[in-house]
């Protein structure tokens, strides 16, 4: 006798293949979304950290001689201020470099006043910006102190909104998986009316029929969503190689940690499970309407 | 058939009328009461409604009007899931046999066990013995599409009795087998009947009917009448 019983619902290419392909795609998109979201979040916190631990003092005096004097005084004050780890005057060249993104690399005429900037590294916990401002004022320095907190806050806000949008996209993909699984279930039910009615005749319950669909679509759902996830990881690896080879790349790197991989696996499991249980649920629901009234 | 039943019949129809869709009624106000352990043959011309009547009893159809009760319970008023589990007490050989083509003979026969969530392995010997008895001992792993008409019929019969049902309903169960096999299958039914199963068989087969002592019912002019042999 055969040891393993034949599945009551035979696997059928016509419903299974499209379902498989679509879940692979959904899982791929969902995984990419998750990778982008994770990397972006991590990059954004690194940037925020950078921004928070640095600050800029801009000396606003217009007269060049006065300006140089004030810079020297400001540097002296900064050296003795608690919470300032280092302070360094930017050279004109560096200054210009900073401006390049905004005004291009054209050579500025020398007589254009470029604001003098002092870049400082700070230890936020010990720095008291008000005390620093008073110190500057007392010394007659006209300076603007920018601790970058507004930019850090904006960056964080932007990322929060982006995360929300990416989360919403994940939900859409799960929704699409629900829809396609329900659709595939209906086409299996239609194609297998004869089997469903025999099952009814021999006393199978709706739950039994539903479980047949769960069984049938569970491994398919998992296989498809894992495939999509692996493809997404490959895509991430390709992107990294491409980014590393590029000359016009900034620091954005995809580096996944174990916890990221686990979350991706979790996502695939969710998609596989959603596929199987949608199938079970819609099968149970539609046998009620498909079968005769009794 | 109009007698008022003081006993509790296993199968009971009360003023049942049935029609398909908007077509004319096939029966009007049919009453029927079959006792436990009764053995009944149902006859009638082709198209008279034998299969339809049996389907009402095994709950594949619902009546347009009237009551169908099994084991003293009105099945039309029953919960869907209760009705589904009640079907496990009814063995059915339908006129089209309704085997599942991709399951082997053995798997088709044991399907009611699987549907009831019973461990099939426990009943493997019973199933083999039964298949042996209907002459299919060598065909356990064969798929239905390669069986002969008579073999398909016997698989359907084996599936109907594997659960030792309280009610056995068979629609032309011997249409495709030779008289000797027909008699043998009939012995299976009478044997079950002796063990307490209520049996109702729709048939045209006069040789089947003449051999045994059974109640006769006949459908004529949308009515059910007590009949004698064809
Ligand atoms: N699904 C259906 N839809 C519409 N009409 C049907 C359906 N099934 C049967 N009928 C009609 O109902 C009538 C009774 O059919 P039924 O199958 O019950 O007859 P029967 O007595 O079993 O005939 P036979 O001896 O040929 O098997 C027939 O006129 C048939 O055409
Ligand atoms: Mg018939």
PDB file of C-alpha atoms in Angstrom, chain A residues 49-262:
ATOM      1  CA  UNK A  49      24.305  61.202  15.021  1.00  0.00           C
ATOM      2  CA  UNK A  50      26.903  62.994  12.918  1.00  0.00           C
ATOM      3  CA  UNK A  51      24.809  66.128  12.863  1.00  0.00           C
ATOM      4  CA  UNK A  52      24.184  66.031  16.579  1.00  0.00           C
ATOM      5  CA  UNK A  53      27.795  65.566  17.542  1.00  0.00           C
ATOM      6  CA  UNK A  54      28.942  68.485  15.440  1.00  0.00           C
ATOM      7  CA  UNK A  55      28.096  72.150  15.364  1.00  0.00           C
ATOM      8  CA  UNK A  56      29.103  75.224  13.472  1.00  0.00           C
ATOM      9  CA  UNK A  57      29.962  78.668  14.659  1.00  0.00           C
ATOM     10  CA  UNK A  58      29.643  81.299  12.022  1.00  0.00           C
ATOM     11  CA  UNK A  59      31.440  84.590  12.579  1.00  0.00           C
ATOM     12  CA  UNK A  60      29.322  87.243  10.996  1.00  0.00           C
ATOM     13  CA  UNK A  61      31.639  90.231  11.162  1.00  0.00           C
ATOM     14  CA  UNK A  62      32.068  91.694   7.671  1.00  0.00           C
ATOM     15  CA  UNK A  63      35.377  93.517   8.053  1.00  0.00           C
ATOM     16  CA  UNK A  64      38.172  91.034   7.257  1.00  0.00           C
ATOM     17  CA  UNK A  65      40.540  92.245   9.974  1.00  0.00           C
ATOM     18  CA  UNK A  66      37.822  92.362  12.591  1.00  0.00           C
ATOM     19  CA  UNK A  67      36.697  88.923  11.388  1.00  0.00           C
ATOM     20  CA  UNK A  68      40.131  87.359  11.844  1.00  0.00           C
ATOM     21  CA  UNK A  69      40.417  88.853  15.336  1.00  0.00           C
ATOM     22  CA  UNK A  70      37.041  87.523  16.320  1.00  0.00           C
ATOM     23  CA  UNK A  71      37.882  84.074  14.978  1.00  0.00           C
ATOM     24  CA  UNK A  72      40.985  83.917  17.159  1.00  0.00           C
ATOM     25  CA  UNK A  73      38.993  85.058  20.211  1.00  0.00           C
ATOM     26  CA  UNK A  74      36.215  82.585  19.458  1.00  0.00           C
ATOM     27  CA  UNK A  75      38.671  79.721  19.130  1.00  0.00           C
ATOM     28  CA  UNK A  76      40.154  80.661  22.521  1.00  0.00           C
ATOM     29  CA  UNK A  77      36.752  80.669  24.179  1.00  0.00           C
ATOM     30  CA  UNK A  78      35.808  77.386  22.547  1.00  0.00           C
ATOM     31  CA  UNK A  79      38.974  75.691  23.783  1.00  0.00           C
ATOM     32  CA  UNK A  80      37.970  76.352  27.376  1.00  0.00           C
ATOM     33  CA  UNK A  81      34.272  75.655  27.028  1.00  0.00           C
ATOM     34  CA  UNK A  82      33.137  72.368  28.561  1.00  0.00           C
ATOM     35  CA  UNK A  83      31.560  69.996  26.051  1.00  0.00           C
ATOM     36  CA  UNK A  84      33.605  71.172  23.084  1.00  0.00           C
ATOM     37  CA  UNK A  85      35.818  68.326  21.975  1.00  0.00           C
ATOM     38  CA  UNK A  86      37.547  70.115  19.175  1.00  0.00           C
ATOM     39  CA  UNK A  87      37.216  73.335  17.248  1.00  0.00           C
ATOM     40  CA  UNK A  88      38.779  74.065  13.942  1.00  0.00           C
ATOM     41  CA  UNK A  89      38.581  77.009  11.630  1.00  0.00           C
ATOM     42  CA  UNK A  90      37.741  76.091   8.092  1.00  0.00           C
ATOM     43  CA  UNK A  91      40.180  77.343   5.537  1.00  0.00           C
ATOM     44  CA  UNK A  92      38.873  79.390   2.665  1.00  0.00           C
ATOM     45  CA  UNK A  93      39.302  76.387   0.429  1.00  0.00           C
ATOM     46  CA  UNK A  94      37.233  74.180   2.728  1.00  0.00           C
ATOM     47  CA  UNK A  95      34.699  76.924   2.993  1.00  0.00           C
ATOM     48  CA  UNK A  96      34.330  77.107  -0.716  1.00  0.00           C
ATOM     49  CA  UNK A  97      34.100  73.371  -0.924  1.00  0.00           C
ATOM     50  CA  UNK A  98      31.165  73.468   1.457  1.00  0.00           C
ATOM     51  CA  UNK A  99      29.434  75.908  -0.794  1.00  0.00           C
ATOM     52  CA  UNK A 100      30.033  73.914  -3.949  1.00  0.00           C
ATOM     53  CA  UNK A 101      26.847  71.879  -3.707  1.00  0.00           C
ATOM     54  CA  UNK A 102      24.843  75.088  -3.702  1.00  0.00           C
ATOM     55  CA  UNK A 103      26.645  77.391  -6.075  1.00  0.00           C
ATOM     56  CA  UNK A 104      28.664  75.025  -8.182  1.00  0.00           C
ATOM     57  CA  UNK A 105      32.387  74.818  -8.582  1.00  0.00           C
ATOM     58  CA  UNK A 106      32.827  78.163 -10.249  1.00  0.00           C
ATOM     59  CA  UNK A 107      35.747  80.124  -8.936  1.00  0.00           C
ATOM     60  CA  UNK A 108      34.415  82.757  -6.664  1.00  0.00           C
ATOM     61  CA  UNK A 109      36.033  86.121  -6.933  1.00  0.00           C
ATOM     62  CA  UNK A 110      38.336  86.651  -3.970  1.00  0.00           C
ATOM     63  CA  UNK A 111      36.593  89.764  -2.813  1.00  0.00           C
ATOM     64  CA  UNK A 112      33.302  88.021  -2.171  1.00  0.00           C
ATOM     65  CA  UNK A 113      32.827  87.696   1.537  1.00  0.00           C
ATOM     66  CA  UNK A 114      32.618  84.117   2.475  1.00  0.00           C
ATOM     67  CA  UNK A 115      31.364  83.664   6.039  1.00  0.00           C
ATOM     68  CA  UNK A 116      34.017  82.347   8.361  1.00  0.00           C
ATOM     69  CA  UNK A 117      33.108  79.038   9.818  1.00  0.00           C
ATOM     70  CA  UNK A 118      34.420  77.168  12.817  1.00  0.00           C
ATOM     71  CA  UNK A 119      33.574  73.516  12.880  1.00  0.00           C
ATOM     72  CA  UNK A 120      33.323  71.991  16.321  1.00  0.00           C
ATOM     73  CA  UNK A 121      32.827  68.524  17.642  1.00  0.00           C
ATOM     74  CA  UNK A 122      30.640  68.526  20.673  1.00  0.00           C
ATOM     75  CA  UNK A 123      29.658  66.384  23.558  1.00  0.00           C
ATOM     76  CA  UNK A 124      26.008  67.374  23.760  1.00  0.00           C
ATOM     77  CA  UNK A 125      25.598  66.233  27.330  1.00  0.00           C
ATOM     78  CA  UNK A 126      28.128  68.715  28.671  1.00  0.00           C
ATOM     79  CA  UNK A 127      27.668  71.605  26.295  1.00  0.00           C
ATOM     80  CA  UNK A 128      25.583  74.565  27.363  1.00  0.00           C
ATOM     81  CA  UNK A 129      24.792  76.600  24.243  1.00  0.00           C
ATOM     82  CA  UNK A 130      23.366  79.562  26.207  1.00  0.00           C
ATOM     83  CA  UNK A 131      26.552  79.915  28.250  1.00  0.00           C
ATOM     84  CA  UNK A 132      28.556  79.793  25.055  1.00  0.00           C
ATOM     85  CA  UNK A 133      26.411  82.481  23.466  1.00  0.00           C
ATOM     86  CA  UNK A 134      26.827  84.734  26.533  1.00  0.00           C
ATOM     87  CA  UNK A 135      30.574  84.113  26.459  1.00  0.00           C
ATOM     88  CA  UNK A 136      30.720  85.167  22.803  1.00  0.00           C
ATOM     89  CA  UNK A 137      28.578  88.241  23.452  1.00  0.00           C
ATOM     90  CA  UNK A 138      30.758  89.332  26.390  1.00  0.00           C
ATOM     91  CA  UNK A 139      33.856  89.024  24.226  1.00  0.00           C
ATOM     92  CA  UNK A 140      32.186  91.160  21.560  1.00  0.00           C
ATOM     93  CA  UNK A 141      32.057  88.402  19.023  1.00  0.00           C
ATOM     94  CA  UNK A 142      29.159  88.488  16.612  1.00  0.00           C
ATOM     95  CA  UNK A 143      28.581  84.830  15.938  1.00  0.00           C
ATOM     96  CA  UNK A 144      25.815  82.439  15.110  1.00  0.00           C
ATOM     97  CA  UNK A 145      25.896  79.111  16.800  1.00  0.00           C
ATOM     98  CA  UNK A 146      24.217  76.260  14.971  1.00  0.00           C
ATOM     99  CA  UNK A 147      24.090  72.928  16.765  1.00  0.00           C
ATOM    100  CA  UNK A 148      22.382  71.274  13.762  1.00  0.00           C
ATOM    101  CA  UNK A 149      19.496  70.128  15.935  1.00  0.00           C
ATOM    102  CA  UNK A 150      16.913  71.527  13.561  1.00  0.00           C
ATOM    103  CA  UNK A 151      18.385  69.667  10.619  1.00  0.00           C
ATOM    104  CA  UNK A 152      18.648  66.479  12.654  1.00  0.00           C
ATOM    105  CA  UNK A 153      15.026  66.860  13.655  1.00  0.00           C
ATOM    106  CA  UNK A 154      13.939  67.430  10.070  1.00  0.00           C
ATOM    107  CA  UNK A 155      15.887  64.422   8.925  1.00  0.00           C
ATOM    108  CA  UNK A 156      14.288  62.279  11.613  1.00  0.00           C
ATOM    109  CA  UNK A 157      10.841  63.585  10.696  1.00  0.00           C
ATOM    110  CA  UNK A 158      11.362  62.901   7.027  1.00  0.00           C
ATOM    111  CA  UNK A 159      12.445  59.365   7.804  1.00  0.00           C
ATOM    112  CA  UNK A 160       9.525  58.769  10.066  1.00  0.00           C
ATOM    113  CA  UNK A 161       7.149  59.720   7.284  1.00  0.00           C
ATOM    114  CA  UNK A 162       9.059  57.649   4.762  1.00  0.00           C
ATOM    115  CA  UNK A 163       8.960  54.656   7.083  1.00  0.00           C
ATOM    116  CA  UNK A 164       5.240  55.084   7.394  1.00  0.00           C
ATOM    117  CA  UNK A 165       4.904  55.125   3.609  1.00  0.00           C
ATOM    118  CA  UNK A 166       7.085  52.014   3.281  1.00  0.00           C
ATOM    119  CA  UNK A 167       5.057  50.249   5.965  1.00  0.00           C
ATOM    120  CA  UNK A 168       1.929  51.118   4.043  1.00  0.00           C
ATOM    121  CA  UNK A 169       3.469  49.604   0.918  1.00  0.00           C
ATOM    122  CA  UNK A 170       4.191  46.412   2.831  1.00  0.00           C
ATOM    123  CA  UNK A 171       0.542  46.272   3.817  1.00  0.00           C
ATOM    124  CA  UNK A 172      -0.474  46.723   0.183  1.00  0.00           C
ATOM    125  CA  UNK A 173       1.730  43.803  -0.804  1.00  0.00           C
ATOM    126  CA  UNK A 174       0.219  41.625   1.892  1.00  0.00           C
ATOM    127  CA  UNK A 175      -3.181  42.753   0.642  1.00  0.00           C
ATOM    128  CA  UNK A 176      -2.257  41.749  -2.894  1.00  0.00           C
ATOM    129  CA  UNK A 177      -1.167  38.346  -1.582  1.00  0.00           C
ATOM    130  CA  UNK A 178      -4.538  37.928   0.117  1.00  0.00           C
ATOM    131  CA  UNK A 179      -6.349  38.840  -3.075  1.00  0.00           C
ATOM    132  CA  UNK A 180      -4.376  36.552  -5.354  1.00  0.00           C
ATOM    133  CA  UNK A 181      -4.603  33.635  -2.914  1.00  0.00           C
ATOM    134  CA  UNK A 182      -8.347  34.043  -2.668  1.00  0.00           C
ATOM    135  CA  UNK A 183      -8.567  34.178  -6.431  1.00  0.00           C
ATOM    136  CA  UNK A 184      -6.455  31.034  -6.857  1.00  0.00           C
ATOM    137  CA  UNK A 185      -8.610  29.248  -4.284  1.00  0.00           C
ATOM    138  CA  UNK A 186     -11.727  30.067  -6.249  1.00  0.00           C
ATOM    139  CA  UNK A 187     -10.252  28.777  -9.449  1.00  0.00           C
ATOM    140  CA  UNK A 188      -9.202  25.536  -7.730  1.00  0.00           C
ATOM    141  CA  UNK A 189     -12.680  25.198  -6.252  1.00  0.00           C
ATOM    142  CA  UNK A 190     -14.265  25.716  -9.641  1.00  0.00           C
ATOM    143  CA  UNK A 191     -11.938  23.274 -11.334  1.00  0.00           C
ATOM    144  CA  UNK A 192     -12.511  20.659  -8.610  1.00  0.00           C
ATOM    145  CA  UNK A 193     -16.255  20.906  -8.081  1.00  0.00           C
ATOM    146  CA  UNK A 194     -16.527  17.150  -8.534  1.00  0.00           C
ATOM    147  CA  UNK A 195     -14.077  16.443  -5.735  1.00  0.00           C
ATOM    148  CA  UNK A 196     -15.733  18.955  -3.434  1.00  0.00           C
ATOM    149  CA  UNK A 197     -19.132  17.378  -3.984  1.00  0.00           C
ATOM    150  CA  UNK A 198     -17.801  13.848  -3.375  1.00  0.00           C
ATOM    151  CA  UNK A 199     -16.258  15.113  -0.162  1.00  0.00           C
ATOM    152  CA  UNK A 200     -19.591  16.569   0.840  1.00  0.00           C
ATOM    153  CA  UNK A 201     -21.261  13.261   0.149  1.00  0.00           C
ATOM    154  CA  UNK A 202     -18.869  11.288   2.314  1.00  0.00           C
ATOM    155  CA  UNK A 203     -19.323  13.659   5.227  1.00  0.00           C
ATOM    156  CA  UNK A 204     -16.417  16.081   5.016  1.00  0.00           C
ATOM    157  CA  UNK A 205     -17.031  19.328   6.862  1.00  0.00           C
ATOM    158  CA  UNK A 206     -16.329  22.813   5.521  1.00  0.00           C
ATOM    159  CA  UNK A 207     -13.391  22.891   7.895  1.00  0.00           C
ATOM    160  CA  UNK A 208     -11.970  19.720   6.363  1.00  0.00           C
ATOM    161  CA  UNK A 209     -12.241  21.253   2.890  1.00  0.00           C
ATOM    162  CA  UNK A 210     -10.676  24.478   4.146  1.00  0.00           C
ATOM    163  CA  UNK A 211      -7.762  22.550   5.631  1.00  0.00           C
ATOM    164  CA  UNK A 212      -7.139  20.833   2.306  1.00  0.00           C
ATOM    165  CA  UNK A 213      -6.591  24.264   0.828  1.00  0.00           C
ATOM    166  CA  UNK A 214      -4.389  25.357   3.700  1.00  0.00           C
ATOM    167  CA  UNK A 215      -2.248  22.255   3.204  1.00  0.00           C
ATOM    168  CA  UNK A 216      -2.099  22.708  -0.507  1.00  0.00           C
ATOM    169  CA  UNK A 217      -1.104  26.361  -0.421  1.00  0.00           C
ATOM    170  CA  UNK A 218       1.090  26.408   2.662  1.00  0.00           C
ATOM    171  CA  UNK A 219       4.223  24.915   1.169  1.00  0.00           C
ATOM    172  CA  UNK A 220       3.608  26.714  -2.111  1.00  0.00           C
ATOM    173  CA  UNK A 221       3.254  30.003  -0.262  1.00  0.00           C
ATOM    174  CA  UNK A 222       6.422  29.435   1.747  1.00  0.00           C
ATOM    175  CA  UNK A 223       8.454  28.316  -1.227  1.00  0.00           C
ATOM    176  CA  UNK A 224       7.315  31.305  -3.260  1.00  0.00           C
ATOM    177  CA  UNK A 225       7.874  33.873  -0.535  1.00  0.00           C
ATOM    178  CA  UNK A 226      11.293  32.456   0.385  1.00  0.00           C
ATOM    179  CA  UNK A 227      12.246  32.562  -3.286  1.00  0.00           C
ATOM    180  CA  UNK A 228      11.201  36.201  -3.467  1.00  0.00           C
ATOM    181  CA  UNK A 229      13.225  36.984  -0.373  1.00  0.00           C
ATOM    182  CA  UNK A 230      16.360  35.272  -1.706  1.00  0.00           C
ATOM    183  CA  UNK A 231      15.974  37.181  -4.973  1.00  0.00           C
ATOM    184  CA  UNK A 232      15.703  40.415  -2.983  1.00  0.00           C
ATOM    185  CA  UNK A 233      18.933  39.560  -1.127  1.00  0.00           C
ATOM    186  CA  UNK A 234      20.636  38.859  -4.438  1.00  0.00           C
ATOM    187  CA  UNK A 235      19.394  42.186  -5.726  1.00  0.00           C
ATOM    188  CA  UNK A 236      20.804  43.858  -2.614  1.00  0.00           C
ATOM    189  CA  UNK A 237      24.156  42.157  -3.171  1.00  0.00           C
ATOM    190  CA  UNK A 238      24.185  43.263  -6.810  1.00  0.00           C
ATOM    191  CA  UNK A 239      23.365  46.801  -5.759  1.00  0.00           C
ATOM    192  CA  UNK A 240      26.257  46.745  -3.298  1.00  0.00           C
ATOM    193  CA  UNK A 241      28.679  45.539  -5.944  1.00  0.00           C
ATOM    194  CA  UNK A 242      27.429  48.199  -8.317  1.00  0.00           C
ATOM    195  CA  UNK A 243      27.640  50.901  -5.661  1.00  0.00           C
ATOM    196  CA  UNK A 244      31.177  49.841  -4.717  1.00  0.00           C
ATOM    197  CA  UNK A 245      32.294  49.935  -8.316  1.00  0.00           C
ATOM    198  CA  UNK A 246      30.725  53.307  -8.965  1.00  0.00           C
ATOM    199  CA  UNK A 247      32.819  56.465  -8.781  1.00  0.00           C
ATOM    200  CA  UNK A 248      29.849  58.646  -8.020  1.00  0.00           C
ATOM    201  CA  UNK A 249      28.646  56.823  -4.921  1.00  0.00           C
ATOM    202  CA  UNK A 250      28.299  58.168  -1.435  1.00  0.00           C
ATOM    203  CA  UNK A 251      28.449  56.141   1.704  1.00  0.00           C
ATOM    204  CA  UNK A 252      25.088  54.372   1.385  1.00  0.00           C
ATOM    205  CA  UNK A 253      25.934  50.712   1.847  1.00  0.00           C
ATOM    206  CA  UNK A 254      23.680  47.742   2.272  1.00  0.00           C
ATOM    207  CA  UNK A 255      24.971  45.727   5.142  1.00  0.00           C
ATOM    208  CA  UNK A 256      22.494  43.335   6.627  1.00  0.00           C
ATOM    209  CA  UNK A 257      22.754  42.054  10.146  1.00  0.00           C
ATOM    210  CA  UNK A 258      21.441  38.753  11.414  1.00  0.00           C
ATOM    211  CA  UNK A 259      18.410  40.496  12.871  1.00  0.00           C
ATOM    212  CA  UNK A 260      17.613  41.982   9.455  1.00  0.00           C
ATOM    213  CA  UNK A 261      17.771  38.570   7.825  1.00  0.00           C
ATOM    214  CA  UNK A 262      15.546  37.172  10.541  1.00  0.00           C
TER     215      UNK A 262
END
